[in-house]
mmCIF file of C-alpha atoms in Angstrom:
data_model
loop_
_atom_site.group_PDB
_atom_site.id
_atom_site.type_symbol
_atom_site.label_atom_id
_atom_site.label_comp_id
_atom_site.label_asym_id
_atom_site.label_seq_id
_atom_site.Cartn_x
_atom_site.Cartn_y
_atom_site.Cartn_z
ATOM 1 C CA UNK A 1 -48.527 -23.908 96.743
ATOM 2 C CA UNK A 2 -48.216 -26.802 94.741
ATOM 3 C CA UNK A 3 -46.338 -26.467 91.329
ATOM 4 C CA UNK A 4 -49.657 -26.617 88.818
ATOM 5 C CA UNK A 5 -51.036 -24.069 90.368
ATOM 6 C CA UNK A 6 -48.524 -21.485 89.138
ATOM 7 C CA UNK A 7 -49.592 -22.201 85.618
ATOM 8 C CA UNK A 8 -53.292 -21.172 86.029
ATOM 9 C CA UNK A 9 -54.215 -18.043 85.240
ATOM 10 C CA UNK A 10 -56.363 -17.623 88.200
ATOM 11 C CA UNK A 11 -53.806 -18.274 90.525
ATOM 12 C CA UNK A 12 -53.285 -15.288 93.140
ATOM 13 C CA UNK A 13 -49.684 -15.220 93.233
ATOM 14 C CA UNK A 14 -46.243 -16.808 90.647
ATOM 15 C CA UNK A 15 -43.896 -15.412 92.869
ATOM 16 C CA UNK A 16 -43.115 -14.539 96.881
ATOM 17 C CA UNK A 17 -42.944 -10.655 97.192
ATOM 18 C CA UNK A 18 -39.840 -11.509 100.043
ATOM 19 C CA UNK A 19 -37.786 -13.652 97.662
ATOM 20 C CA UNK A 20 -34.307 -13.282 98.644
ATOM 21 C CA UNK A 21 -33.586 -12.029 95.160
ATOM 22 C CA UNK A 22 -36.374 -9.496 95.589
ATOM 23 C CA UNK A 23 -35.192 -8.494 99.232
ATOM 24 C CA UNK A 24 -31.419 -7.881 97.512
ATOM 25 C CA UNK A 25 -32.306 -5.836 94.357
ATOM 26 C CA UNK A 26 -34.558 -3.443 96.905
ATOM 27 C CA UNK A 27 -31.911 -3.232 99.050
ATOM 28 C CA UNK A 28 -29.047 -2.299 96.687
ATOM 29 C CA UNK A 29 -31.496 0.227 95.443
ATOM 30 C CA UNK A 30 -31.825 1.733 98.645
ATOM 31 C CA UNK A 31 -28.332 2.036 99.747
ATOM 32 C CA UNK A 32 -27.412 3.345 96.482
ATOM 33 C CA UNK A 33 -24.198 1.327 95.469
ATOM 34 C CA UNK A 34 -22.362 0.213 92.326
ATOM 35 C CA UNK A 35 -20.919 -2.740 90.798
ATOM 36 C CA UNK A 36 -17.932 -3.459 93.186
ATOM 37 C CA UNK A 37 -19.185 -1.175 95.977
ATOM 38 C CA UNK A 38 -22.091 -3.479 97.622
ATOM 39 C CA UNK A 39 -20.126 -4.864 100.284
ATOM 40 C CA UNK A 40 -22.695 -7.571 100.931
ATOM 41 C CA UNK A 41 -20.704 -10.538 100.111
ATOM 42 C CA UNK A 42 -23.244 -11.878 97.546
ATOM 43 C CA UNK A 43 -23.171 -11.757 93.710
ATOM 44 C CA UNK A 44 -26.403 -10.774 92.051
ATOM 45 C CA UNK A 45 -26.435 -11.553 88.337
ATOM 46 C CA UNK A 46 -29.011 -10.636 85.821
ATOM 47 C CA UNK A 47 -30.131 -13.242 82.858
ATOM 48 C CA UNK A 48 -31.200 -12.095 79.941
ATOM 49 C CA UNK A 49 -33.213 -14.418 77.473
ATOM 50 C CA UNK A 50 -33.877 -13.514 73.442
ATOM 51 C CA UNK A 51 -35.604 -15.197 70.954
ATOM 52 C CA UNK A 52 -35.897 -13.004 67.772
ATOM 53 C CA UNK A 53 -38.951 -10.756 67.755
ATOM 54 C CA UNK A 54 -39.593 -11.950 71.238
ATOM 55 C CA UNK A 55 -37.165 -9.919 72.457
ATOM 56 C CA UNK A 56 -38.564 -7.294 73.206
ATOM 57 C CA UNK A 57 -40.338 -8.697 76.254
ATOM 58 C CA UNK A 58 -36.723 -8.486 77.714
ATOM 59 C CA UNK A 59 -36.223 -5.435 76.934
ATOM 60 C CA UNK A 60 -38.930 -3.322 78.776
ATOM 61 C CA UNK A 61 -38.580 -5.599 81.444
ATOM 62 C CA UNK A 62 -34.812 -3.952 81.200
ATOM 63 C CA UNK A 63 -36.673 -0.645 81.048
ATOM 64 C CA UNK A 64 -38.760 -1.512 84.109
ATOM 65 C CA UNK A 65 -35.710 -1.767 85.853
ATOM 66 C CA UNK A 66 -34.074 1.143 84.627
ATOM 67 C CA UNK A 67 -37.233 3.106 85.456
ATOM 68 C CA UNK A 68 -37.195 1.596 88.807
ATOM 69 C CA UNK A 69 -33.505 2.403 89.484
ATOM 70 C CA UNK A 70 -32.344 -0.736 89.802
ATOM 71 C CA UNK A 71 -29.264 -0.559 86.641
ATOM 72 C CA UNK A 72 -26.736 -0.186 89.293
ATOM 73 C CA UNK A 73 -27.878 -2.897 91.552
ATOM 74 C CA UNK A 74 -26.567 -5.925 89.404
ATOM 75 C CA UNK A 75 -23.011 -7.401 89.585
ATOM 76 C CA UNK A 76 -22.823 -9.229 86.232
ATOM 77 C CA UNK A 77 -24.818 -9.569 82.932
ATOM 78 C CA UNK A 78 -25.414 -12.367 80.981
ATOM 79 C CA UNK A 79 -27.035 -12.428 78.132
ATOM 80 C CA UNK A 80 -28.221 -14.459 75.078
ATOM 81 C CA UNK A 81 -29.687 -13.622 71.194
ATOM 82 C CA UNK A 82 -31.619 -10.523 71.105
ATOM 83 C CA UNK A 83 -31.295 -10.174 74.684
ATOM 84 C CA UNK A 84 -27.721 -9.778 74.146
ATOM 85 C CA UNK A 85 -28.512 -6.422 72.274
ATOM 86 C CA UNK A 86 -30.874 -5.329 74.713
ATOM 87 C CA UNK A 87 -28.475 -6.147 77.537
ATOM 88 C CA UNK A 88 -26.264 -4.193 75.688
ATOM 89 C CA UNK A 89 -28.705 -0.840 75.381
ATOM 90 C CA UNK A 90 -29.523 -1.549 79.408
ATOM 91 C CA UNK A 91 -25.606 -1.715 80.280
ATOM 92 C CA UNK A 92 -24.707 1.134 78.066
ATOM 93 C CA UNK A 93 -27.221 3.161 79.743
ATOM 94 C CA UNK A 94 -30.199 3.316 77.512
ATOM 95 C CA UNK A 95 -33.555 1.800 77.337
ATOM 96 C CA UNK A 96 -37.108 3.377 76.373
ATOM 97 C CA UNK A 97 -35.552 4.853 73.133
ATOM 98 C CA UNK A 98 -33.837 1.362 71.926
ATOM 99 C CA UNK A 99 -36.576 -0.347 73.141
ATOM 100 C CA UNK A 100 -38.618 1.329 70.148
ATOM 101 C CA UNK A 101 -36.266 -0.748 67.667
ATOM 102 C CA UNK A 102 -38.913 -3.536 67.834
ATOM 103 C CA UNK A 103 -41.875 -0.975 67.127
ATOM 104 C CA UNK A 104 -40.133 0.952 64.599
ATOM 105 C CA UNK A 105 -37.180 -0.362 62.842
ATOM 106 C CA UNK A 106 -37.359 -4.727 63.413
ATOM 107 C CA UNK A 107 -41.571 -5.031 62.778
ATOM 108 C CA UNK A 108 -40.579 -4.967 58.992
ATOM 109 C CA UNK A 109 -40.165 -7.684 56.166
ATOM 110 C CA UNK A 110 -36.633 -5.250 56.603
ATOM 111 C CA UNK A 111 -35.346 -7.512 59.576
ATOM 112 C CA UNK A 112 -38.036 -10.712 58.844
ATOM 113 C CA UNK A 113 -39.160 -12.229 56.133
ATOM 114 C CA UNK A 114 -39.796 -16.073 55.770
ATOM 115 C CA UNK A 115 -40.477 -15.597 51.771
ATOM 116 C CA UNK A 116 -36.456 -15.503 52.024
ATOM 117 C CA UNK A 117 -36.016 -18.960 52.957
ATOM 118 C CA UNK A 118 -37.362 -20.601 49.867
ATOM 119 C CA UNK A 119 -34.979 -18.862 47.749
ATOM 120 C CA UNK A 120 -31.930 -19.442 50.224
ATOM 121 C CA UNK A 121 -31.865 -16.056 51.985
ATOM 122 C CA UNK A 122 -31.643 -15.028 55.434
ATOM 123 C CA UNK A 123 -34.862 -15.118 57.260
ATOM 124 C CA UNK A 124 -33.272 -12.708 59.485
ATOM 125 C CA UNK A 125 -31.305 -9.732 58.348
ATOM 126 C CA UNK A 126 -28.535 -9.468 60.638
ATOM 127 C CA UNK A 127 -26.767 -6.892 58.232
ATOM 128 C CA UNK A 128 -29.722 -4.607 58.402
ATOM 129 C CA UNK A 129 -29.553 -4.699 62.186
ATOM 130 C CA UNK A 130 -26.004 -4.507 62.844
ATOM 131 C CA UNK A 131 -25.018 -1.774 60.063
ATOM 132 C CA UNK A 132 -27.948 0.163 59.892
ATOM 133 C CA UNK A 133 -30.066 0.195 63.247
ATOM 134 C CA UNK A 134 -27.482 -0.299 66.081
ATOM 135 C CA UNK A 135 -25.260 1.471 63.308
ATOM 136 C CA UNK A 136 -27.187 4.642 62.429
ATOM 137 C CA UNK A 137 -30.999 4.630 63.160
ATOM 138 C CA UNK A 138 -30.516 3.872 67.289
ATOM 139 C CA UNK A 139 -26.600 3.950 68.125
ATOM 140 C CA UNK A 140 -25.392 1.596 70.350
ATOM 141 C CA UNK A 141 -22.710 2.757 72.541
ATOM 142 C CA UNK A 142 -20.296 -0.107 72.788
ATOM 143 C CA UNK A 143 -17.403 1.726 74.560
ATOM 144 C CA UNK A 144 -20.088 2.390 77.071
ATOM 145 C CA UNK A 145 -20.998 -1.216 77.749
ATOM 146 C CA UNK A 146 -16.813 -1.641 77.700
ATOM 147 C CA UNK A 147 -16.224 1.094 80.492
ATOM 148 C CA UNK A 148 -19.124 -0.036 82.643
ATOM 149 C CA UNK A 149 -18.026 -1.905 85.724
ATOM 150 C CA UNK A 150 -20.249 -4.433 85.844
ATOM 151 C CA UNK A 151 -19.395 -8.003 83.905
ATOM 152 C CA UNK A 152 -21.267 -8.015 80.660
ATOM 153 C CA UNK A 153 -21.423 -12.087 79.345
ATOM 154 C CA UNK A 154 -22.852 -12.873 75.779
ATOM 155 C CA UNK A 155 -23.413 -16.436 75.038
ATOM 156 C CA UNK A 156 -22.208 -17.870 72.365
ATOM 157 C CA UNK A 157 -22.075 -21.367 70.403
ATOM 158 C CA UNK A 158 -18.625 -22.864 69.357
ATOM 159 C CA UNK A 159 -20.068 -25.071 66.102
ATOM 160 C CA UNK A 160 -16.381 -26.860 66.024
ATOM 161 C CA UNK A 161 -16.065 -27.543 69.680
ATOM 162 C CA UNK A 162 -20.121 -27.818 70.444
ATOM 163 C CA UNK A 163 -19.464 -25.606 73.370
ATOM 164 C CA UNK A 164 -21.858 -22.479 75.086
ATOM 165 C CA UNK A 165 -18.806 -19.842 75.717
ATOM 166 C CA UNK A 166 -19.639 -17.438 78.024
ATOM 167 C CA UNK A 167 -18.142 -14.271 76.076
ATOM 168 C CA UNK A 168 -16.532 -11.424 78.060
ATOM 169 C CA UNK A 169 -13.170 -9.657 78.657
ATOM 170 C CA UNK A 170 -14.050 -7.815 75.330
ATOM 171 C CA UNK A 171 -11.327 -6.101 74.044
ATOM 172 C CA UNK A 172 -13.014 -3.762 71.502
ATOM 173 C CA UNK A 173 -16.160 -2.491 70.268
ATOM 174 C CA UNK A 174 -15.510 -4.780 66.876
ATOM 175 C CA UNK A 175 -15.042 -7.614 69.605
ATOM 176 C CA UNK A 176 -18.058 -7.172 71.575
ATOM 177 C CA UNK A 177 -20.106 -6.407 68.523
ATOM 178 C CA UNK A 178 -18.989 -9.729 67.238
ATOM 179 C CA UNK A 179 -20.103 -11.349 69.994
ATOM 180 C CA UNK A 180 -23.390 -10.104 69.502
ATOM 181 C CA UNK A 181 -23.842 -10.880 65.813
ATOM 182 C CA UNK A 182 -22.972 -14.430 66.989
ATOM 183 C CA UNK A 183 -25.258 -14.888 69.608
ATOM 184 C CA UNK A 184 -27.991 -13.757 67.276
ATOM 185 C CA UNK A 185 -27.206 -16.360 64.143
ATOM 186 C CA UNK A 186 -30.429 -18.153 64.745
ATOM 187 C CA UNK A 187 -29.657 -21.649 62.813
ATOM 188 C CA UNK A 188 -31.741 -21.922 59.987
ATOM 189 C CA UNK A 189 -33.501 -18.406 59.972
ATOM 190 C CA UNK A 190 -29.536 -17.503 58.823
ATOM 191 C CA UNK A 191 -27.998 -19.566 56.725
ATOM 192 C CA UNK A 192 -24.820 -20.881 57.737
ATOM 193 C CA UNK A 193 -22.698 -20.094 60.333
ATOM 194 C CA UNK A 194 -21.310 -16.462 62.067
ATOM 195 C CA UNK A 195 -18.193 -16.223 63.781
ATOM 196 C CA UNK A 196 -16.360 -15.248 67.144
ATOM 197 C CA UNK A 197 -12.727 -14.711 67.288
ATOM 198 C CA UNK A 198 -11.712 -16.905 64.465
ATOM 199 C CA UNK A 199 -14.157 -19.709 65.403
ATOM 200 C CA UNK A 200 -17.271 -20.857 63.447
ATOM 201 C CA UNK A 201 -20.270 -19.501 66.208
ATOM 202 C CA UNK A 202 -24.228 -19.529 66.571
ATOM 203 C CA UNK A 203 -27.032 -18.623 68.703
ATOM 204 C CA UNK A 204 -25.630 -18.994 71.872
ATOM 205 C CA UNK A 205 -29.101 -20.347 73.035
ATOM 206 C CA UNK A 206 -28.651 -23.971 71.328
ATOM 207 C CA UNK A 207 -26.343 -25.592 73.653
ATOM 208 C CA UNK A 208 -27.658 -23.869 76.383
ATOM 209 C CA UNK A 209 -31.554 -22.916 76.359
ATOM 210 C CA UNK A 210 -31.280 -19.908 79.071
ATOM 211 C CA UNK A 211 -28.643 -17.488 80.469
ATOM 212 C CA UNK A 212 -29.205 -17.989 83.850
ATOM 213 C CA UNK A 213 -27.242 -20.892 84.034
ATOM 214 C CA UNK A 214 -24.519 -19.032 83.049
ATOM 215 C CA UNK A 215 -24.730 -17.348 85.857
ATOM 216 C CA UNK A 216 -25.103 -19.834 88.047
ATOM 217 C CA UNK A 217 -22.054 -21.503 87.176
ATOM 218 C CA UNK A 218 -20.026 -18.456 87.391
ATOM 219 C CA UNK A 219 -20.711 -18.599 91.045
ATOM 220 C CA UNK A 220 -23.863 -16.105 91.349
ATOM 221 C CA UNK A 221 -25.721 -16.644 94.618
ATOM 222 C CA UNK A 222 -28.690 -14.361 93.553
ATOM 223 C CA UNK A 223 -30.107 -14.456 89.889
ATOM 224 C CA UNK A 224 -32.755 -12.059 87.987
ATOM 225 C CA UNK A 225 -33.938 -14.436 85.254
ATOM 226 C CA UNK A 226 -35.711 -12.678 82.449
ATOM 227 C CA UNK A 227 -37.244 -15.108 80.364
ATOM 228 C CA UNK A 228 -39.261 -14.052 77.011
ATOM 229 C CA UNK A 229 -42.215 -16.962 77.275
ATOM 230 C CA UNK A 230 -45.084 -16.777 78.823
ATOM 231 C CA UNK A 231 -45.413 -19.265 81.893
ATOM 232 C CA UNK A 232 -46.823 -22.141 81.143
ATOM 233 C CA UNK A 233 -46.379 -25.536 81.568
ATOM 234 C CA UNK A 234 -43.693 -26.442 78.706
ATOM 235 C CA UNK A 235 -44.314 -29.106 76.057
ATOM 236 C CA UNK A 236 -43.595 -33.153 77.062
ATOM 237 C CA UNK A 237 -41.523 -32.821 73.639
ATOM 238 C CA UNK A 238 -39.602 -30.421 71.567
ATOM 239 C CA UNK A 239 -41.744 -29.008 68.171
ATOM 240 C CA UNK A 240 -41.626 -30.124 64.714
ATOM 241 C CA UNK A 241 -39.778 -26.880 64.397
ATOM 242 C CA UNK A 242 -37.463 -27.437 66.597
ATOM 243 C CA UNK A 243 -36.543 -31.048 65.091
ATOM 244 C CA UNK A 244 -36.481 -29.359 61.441
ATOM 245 C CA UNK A 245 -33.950 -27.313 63.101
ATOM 246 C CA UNK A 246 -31.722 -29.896 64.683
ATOM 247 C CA UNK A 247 -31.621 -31.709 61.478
ATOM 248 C CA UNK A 248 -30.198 -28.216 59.908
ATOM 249 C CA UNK A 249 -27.775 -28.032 62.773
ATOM 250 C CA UNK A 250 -26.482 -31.620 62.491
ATOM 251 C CA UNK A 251 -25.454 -30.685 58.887
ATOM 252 C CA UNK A 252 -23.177 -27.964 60.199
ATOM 253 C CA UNK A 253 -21.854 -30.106 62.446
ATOM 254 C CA UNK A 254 -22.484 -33.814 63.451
ATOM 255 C CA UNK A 255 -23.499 -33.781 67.148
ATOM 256 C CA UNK A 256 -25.003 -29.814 67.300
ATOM 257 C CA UNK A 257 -28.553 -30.622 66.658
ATOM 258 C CA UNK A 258 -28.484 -33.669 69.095
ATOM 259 C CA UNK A 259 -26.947 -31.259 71.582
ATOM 260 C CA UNK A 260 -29.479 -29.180 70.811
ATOM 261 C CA UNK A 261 -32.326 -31.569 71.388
ATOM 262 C CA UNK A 262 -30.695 -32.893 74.639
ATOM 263 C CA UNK A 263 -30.576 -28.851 75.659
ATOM 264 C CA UNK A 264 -33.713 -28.404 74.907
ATOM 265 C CA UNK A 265 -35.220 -31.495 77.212
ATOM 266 C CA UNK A 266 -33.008 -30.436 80.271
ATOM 267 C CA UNK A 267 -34.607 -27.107 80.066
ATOM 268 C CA UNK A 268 -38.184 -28.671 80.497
ATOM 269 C CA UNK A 269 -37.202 -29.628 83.582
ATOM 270 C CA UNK A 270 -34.956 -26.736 84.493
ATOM 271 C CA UNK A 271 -37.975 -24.423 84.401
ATOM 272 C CA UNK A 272 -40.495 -26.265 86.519
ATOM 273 C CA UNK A 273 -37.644 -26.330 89.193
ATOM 274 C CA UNK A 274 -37.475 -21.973 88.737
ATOM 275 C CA UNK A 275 -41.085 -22.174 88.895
ATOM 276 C CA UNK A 276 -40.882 -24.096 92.430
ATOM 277 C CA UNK A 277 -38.282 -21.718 93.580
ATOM 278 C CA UNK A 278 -40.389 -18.755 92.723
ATOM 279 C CA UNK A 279 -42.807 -19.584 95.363
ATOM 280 C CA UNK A 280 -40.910 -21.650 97.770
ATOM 281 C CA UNK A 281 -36.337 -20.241 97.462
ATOM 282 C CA UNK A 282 -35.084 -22.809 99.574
ATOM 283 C CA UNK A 283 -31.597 -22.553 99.931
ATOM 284 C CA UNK A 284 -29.178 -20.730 97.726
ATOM 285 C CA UNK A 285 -28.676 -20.126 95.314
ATOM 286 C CA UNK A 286 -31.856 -18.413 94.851
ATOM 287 C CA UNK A 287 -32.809 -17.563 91.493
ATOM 288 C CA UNK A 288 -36.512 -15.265 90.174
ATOM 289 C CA UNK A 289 -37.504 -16.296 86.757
ATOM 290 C CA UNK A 290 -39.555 -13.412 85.503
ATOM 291 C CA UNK A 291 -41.655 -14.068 82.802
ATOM 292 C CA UNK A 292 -45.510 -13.206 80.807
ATOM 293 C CA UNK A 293 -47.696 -14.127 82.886
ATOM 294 C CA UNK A 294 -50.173 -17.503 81.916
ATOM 295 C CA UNK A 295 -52.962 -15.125 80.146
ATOM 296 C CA UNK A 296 -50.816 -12.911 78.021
ATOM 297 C CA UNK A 297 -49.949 -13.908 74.546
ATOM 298 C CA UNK A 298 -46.811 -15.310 73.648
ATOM 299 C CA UNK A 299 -45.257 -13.141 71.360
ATOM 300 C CA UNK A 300 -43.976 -14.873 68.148
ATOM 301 C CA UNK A 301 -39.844 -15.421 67.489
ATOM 302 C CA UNK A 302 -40.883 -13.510 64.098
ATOM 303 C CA UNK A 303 -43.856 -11.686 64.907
ATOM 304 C CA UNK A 304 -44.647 -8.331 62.739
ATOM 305 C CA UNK A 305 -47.992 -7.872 64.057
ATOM 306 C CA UNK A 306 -47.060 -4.150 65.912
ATOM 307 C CA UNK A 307 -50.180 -4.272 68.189
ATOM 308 C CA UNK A 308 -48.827 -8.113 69.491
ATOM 309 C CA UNK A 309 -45.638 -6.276 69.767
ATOM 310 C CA UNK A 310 -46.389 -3.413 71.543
ATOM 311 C CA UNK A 311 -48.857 -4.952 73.719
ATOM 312 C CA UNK A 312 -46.163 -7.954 74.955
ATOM 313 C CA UNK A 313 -44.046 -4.300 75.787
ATOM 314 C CA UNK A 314 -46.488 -3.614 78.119
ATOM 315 C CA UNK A 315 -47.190 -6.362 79.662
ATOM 316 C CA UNK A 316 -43.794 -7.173 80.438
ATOM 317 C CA UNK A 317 -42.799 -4.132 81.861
ATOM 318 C CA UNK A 318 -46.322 -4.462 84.124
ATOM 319 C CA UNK A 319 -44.547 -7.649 85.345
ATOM 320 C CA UNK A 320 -41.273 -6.132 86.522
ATOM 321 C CA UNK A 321 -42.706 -3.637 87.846
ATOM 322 C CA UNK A 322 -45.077 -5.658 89.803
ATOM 323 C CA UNK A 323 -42.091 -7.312 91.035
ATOM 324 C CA UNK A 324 -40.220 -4.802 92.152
ATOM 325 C CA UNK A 325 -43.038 -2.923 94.138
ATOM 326 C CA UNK A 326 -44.954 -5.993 95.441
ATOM 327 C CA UNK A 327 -47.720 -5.484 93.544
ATOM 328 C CA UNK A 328 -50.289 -8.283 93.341
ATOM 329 C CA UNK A 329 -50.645 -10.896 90.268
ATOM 330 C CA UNK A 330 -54.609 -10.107 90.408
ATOM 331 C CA UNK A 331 -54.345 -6.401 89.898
ATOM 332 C CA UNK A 332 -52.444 -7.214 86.434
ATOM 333 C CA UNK A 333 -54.908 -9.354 85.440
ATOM 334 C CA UNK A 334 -57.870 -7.648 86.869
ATOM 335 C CA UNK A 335 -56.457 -4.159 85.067
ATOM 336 C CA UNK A 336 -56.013 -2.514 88.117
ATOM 337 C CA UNK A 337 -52.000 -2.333 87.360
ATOM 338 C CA UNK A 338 -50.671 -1.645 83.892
ATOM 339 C CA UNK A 339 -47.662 0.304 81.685
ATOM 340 C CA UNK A 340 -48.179 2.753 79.298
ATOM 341 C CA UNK A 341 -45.028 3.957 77.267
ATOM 342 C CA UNK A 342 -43.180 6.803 77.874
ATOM 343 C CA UNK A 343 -43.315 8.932 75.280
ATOM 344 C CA UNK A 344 -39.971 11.164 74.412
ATOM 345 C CA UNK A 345 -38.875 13.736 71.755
ATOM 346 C CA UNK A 346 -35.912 12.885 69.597
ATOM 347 C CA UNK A 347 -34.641 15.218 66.593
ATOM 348 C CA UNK A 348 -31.778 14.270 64.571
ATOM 349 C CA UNK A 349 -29.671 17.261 63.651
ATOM 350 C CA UNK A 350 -29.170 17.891 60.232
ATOM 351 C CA UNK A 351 -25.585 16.417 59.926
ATOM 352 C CA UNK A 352 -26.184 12.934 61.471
ATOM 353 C CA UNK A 353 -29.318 12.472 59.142
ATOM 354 C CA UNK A 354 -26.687 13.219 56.331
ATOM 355 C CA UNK A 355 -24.284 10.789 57.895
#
């Protein structure tokens, strides 16, 4: 199938329903094994892509995935921005209820409000949802992700040494949480710079556009790419946006903004090679770059709007779980195949509402 084809939105398939990555995440499920326990010589990892509000079209793919019984399945996690936090949830053992953070708690001028940036403000409250939603509103268990087998990667940007570290090995909840808050500091949208174990750190997308090749270069010979926009063919050249911001980054640091802009046009042609590998693997490694299919909106990096939020929900969870069952591309599109939430009770007791 040649590669424009898996751009149209008439196109009857964006993906083989034997990929090798496919074949391997159906088979793990099936014999029922654990990170360290596969036995198949192979290393499966699963990349996790952000991008603010965008998010959460990672995270119900995550749910997909948890829903199909496939949480076990994966060797290592790597993970990126908001998908760091909802790699995080996933690892830790959770996903419809945090998923709901996009719905309920980050849909707010709370979490994103661009009126900010004109008076020097972050555009995105990180405070809000470090110390009060993965805080209090929807816990996140770090010393669950710590105890969990499986490798759990956060990228992160080293301003000083214009570097994408790979963060692991965490060696405390306050460590890992860290890591998170860094990978999140979106240039621009927060002013300034976070930090990671005593070194200035931001988004860990800038230097390196998608997780996946993280996991490629830590020697993963299967990869589950979740990526948060839609596929389509890419632009010939990065945004005004995107320029705006590699002017901001140069200012933190001479040569992070160019980075960025040399990241960025690497990744144009990064994805049209994962788009040729959906339909035709090749040789290893073999990588599956889930993502919204061409017809489905693109949900925006600060998007409020909770029906374009909810709907992206569940159409990306239609996609995974498409995947995972062999369902066809037409039967999405057609309506034939769809998600609808799963709706659960959850009552606070009295003392953690006082907490």
């Amino acid at each position: 199938m040649p590669v424009r084809d898996l751009y149209d939105p008439n196109a009857d398939a964006y993906w083989n329903d034997d990929h090798p990555v496919l074949e391997l995440i159906r088979a793990r499920r099936t014999a029922g094994t654990g990170p360290g326990e596969h036995g198949d010589g192979l290393r499966l990892g699963l990349a996790v892509e952000g991008g603010g509000m965008r998010g959460v079209i990672s995270a119900a793919m995550l749910t997909a995935l948890d829903d199909a019984g496939m949480r076990p399945v994966f060797d290592a996690v790597y993970s990126c921005s908001s998908g760091a936090v909802n790699a995080s949830y996933f690892t830790a053992g959770e996903t419809w209820y945090p998923l709901t953070i996009y719905f309920d708690d980050l849909s707010t001028k709370r979490f994103v409000d661009m009126r900010r940036f004109l008076t020097g403000r972050p555009v995105l409250n990180l405070e809000y949802v470090f110390e009060e939603v993965l805080a209090r509103v929807k816990p996140l268990d770090y010393e669950a992700v710590l105890k969990n087998p499986v490798s759990f990667q956060v990228a992160v940007t080293l301003v000083d040494e214009l570097e994408t570290l790979s963060a692991t090995g965490f060696t405390s909840a306050d460590d890992l949480k860290e890591a998170l808050r860094a990978s999140c500091w979106l240039p621009m949208a927060v002013p300034g710079t976070g930090t990671f174990r005593g070194a200035r750190a931001v988004d860990g997308g800038v230097l390196t556009a998608h997780p996946y090749l993280l996991a490629l270069q830590d020697g993963c010979t299967h990869v589950l790419s979740l990526s948060t926009k839609p596929l389509r063919r890419p632009p010939s050249r990065p945004s005004q946006g995107r320029r705006i911001s590699a002017t901001y980054m140069e200012r933190l640091r001479p040569g992070l903004g160019k980075g960025y802009i040399a990241s960025l046009d690497r990744y144009r042609g990064q994805r049209r090679w994962l788009q040729e590998r959906m339909v035709d693997p090749g040789e290893g490694p073999h990588v599956l770059d889930l993502a919204p299919l061409p017809w489905m909106r693109e949900v925006d990096r600060q998007e409020l709007a909770l029906d374009k939020i909810m709907t992206g929900a569940r159409q990306a969870h239609a996609v995974m779980a498409a995947a995972i069952e062999g369902v066809p591309a037409a039967d999405l599109r057609d309506g034939r195949f769809a998600s609808l939430p799963r709706f659960v009770t959850v009552r606070e007791s009295r003392t953690e509402r006082q907490d």
